[in-house]
């Protein structure tokens, strides 16, 4: 079992920035890929970004490419999502997830454990 705890969400004006963090409970973190997803009210959960176990490769949804950056610190067993140039349409609950495998995948079914989510609200 892996526990994931997100933090860093909040209210920000359009054009602003936030950095989300997700701390994992196990050291096997360093051998697994991680992802960020988001879910807005009334919508399906959608992929945002993913990163391989080493941090050497990343994948982004087209809607956030160039604005968001995913990174990880395997010593701290933490993954981050730096969000810049935020837009009102970025408003959602953001979830981190961890896979039992390494690699990049945008499907939520690739991931085995999920955090509880953190709310991000972008005002216009």
XYZ file of C-alpha atoms in Angstrom:
124
model
C 0.000 0.000 0.000
C 1.255 3.468 -0.888
C -0.164 6.607 0.649
C -0.064 9.857 -1.282
C -0.710 13.251 0.262
C -1.139 16.334 -1.931
C -0.679 19.906 -0.806
C -0.260 23.367 -2.279
C -3.680 24.009 -3.737
C -5.549 27.264 -3.221
C -7.126 30.306 -4.813
C -5.131 32.318 -7.344
C -5.890 34.959 -9.937
C -5.622 34.223 -13.624
C -2.023 34.522 -14.755
C -0.714 33.494 -11.378
C 1.252 30.441 -10.251
C 0.956 27.587 -7.784
C 3.156 24.624 -6.954
C 1.518 21.395 -5.919
C 3.379 18.745 -3.943
C 2.602 15.077 -3.460
C 4.452 13.134 -0.770
C 4.577 9.342 -1.009
C 4.853 7.017 1.941
C 7.216 4.384 0.566
C 10.758 4.316 -0.701
C 9.688 2.172 -3.664
C 8.531 5.535 -4.956
C 11.863 5.889 -6.742
C 11.167 2.925 -9.051
C 7.675 3.997 -10.112
C 6.241 6.522 -12.503
C 3.987 9.275 -11.162
C 1.173 11.300 -12.632
C -1.062 14.277 -12.000
C -4.726 14.332 -12.968
C -7.518 16.818 -12.408
C -11.272 16.762 -12.195
C -13.565 19.740 -12.609
C -17.192 19.644 -11.399
C -19.353 17.599 -13.734
C -16.408 16.440 -15.815
C -14.348 13.296 -16.146
C -10.980 13.023 -14.442
C -8.365 14.042 -17.000
C -4.655 13.562 -17.394
C -2.357 16.509 -16.725
C 1.242 15.269 -16.584
C 3.415 12.220 -15.922
C 7.043 11.536 -15.083
C 9.196 8.416 -15.170
C 10.906 6.990 -12.094
C 14.218 8.708 -12.830
C 12.583 11.978 -13.800
C 14.278 11.778 -17.171
C 11.109 11.726 -19.243
C 7.853 13.616 -18.928
C 4.505 13.763 -20.688
C 1.948 16.575 -20.692
C -1.598 17.140 -21.798
C -1.787 19.604 -24.670
C -3.872 21.960 -22.538
C -1.036 22.510 -20.047
C 2.052 22.090 -22.214
C 4.400 25.044 -21.829
C 2.663 26.241 -18.655
C 2.992 23.311 -16.216
C 6.129 21.419 -15.197
C 6.226 18.075 -13.412
C 9.295 17.109 -11.406
C 10.264 14.749 -8.613
C 12.702 14.366 -5.751
C 13.346 10.684 -5.074
C 15.202 11.415 -1.838
C 12.163 13.255 -0.473
C 9.770 10.805 -2.209
C 7.840 13.802 -3.491
C 6.507 14.792 -6.900
C 5.729 18.390 -7.818
C 3.564 20.201 -10.316
C 4.606 23.779 -11.007
C 1.686 25.604 -12.594
C 2.287 28.956 -14.274
C 0.065 31.262 -16.332
C -2.991 29.740 -14.718
C -6.365 30.110 -16.409
C -9.900 29.843 -15.003
C -10.314 26.593 -16.944
C -7.517 25.083 -14.825
C -9.899 25.152 -11.853
C -10.305 21.593 -10.581
C -9.383 19.139 -7.866
C -5.871 17.927 -8.637
C -4.863 14.361 -7.823
C -1.475 12.706 -7.844
C -1.136 9.035 -8.629
C 1.562 6.389 -8.606
C 1.969 3.357 -10.806
C 3.416 -0.030 -9.871
C 5.453 0.247 -13.082
C 7.805 2.653 -14.755
C 7.017 4.491 -17.971
C 4.759 7.222 -19.282
C 1.034 6.812 -19.717
C -1.889 9.218 -19.736
C -4.502 6.614 -18.849
C -5.805 6.663 -15.297
C -5.824 2.858 -15.397
C -1.992 2.842 -15.528
C -1.932 4.148 -11.958
C -2.576 2.056 -8.864
C -2.774 4.459 -5.947
C -4.256 7.925 -5.681
C -4.089 10.835 -3.293
C -7.116 12.537 -1.804
C -6.844 15.587 -4.047
C -6.214 19.289 -3.554
C -8.453 22.080 -4.805
C -7.102 24.642 -7.252
C -9.330 27.616 -8.030
C -8.334 30.233 -10.601
C -10.368 33.434 -10.606
C -10.791 35.600 -13.687
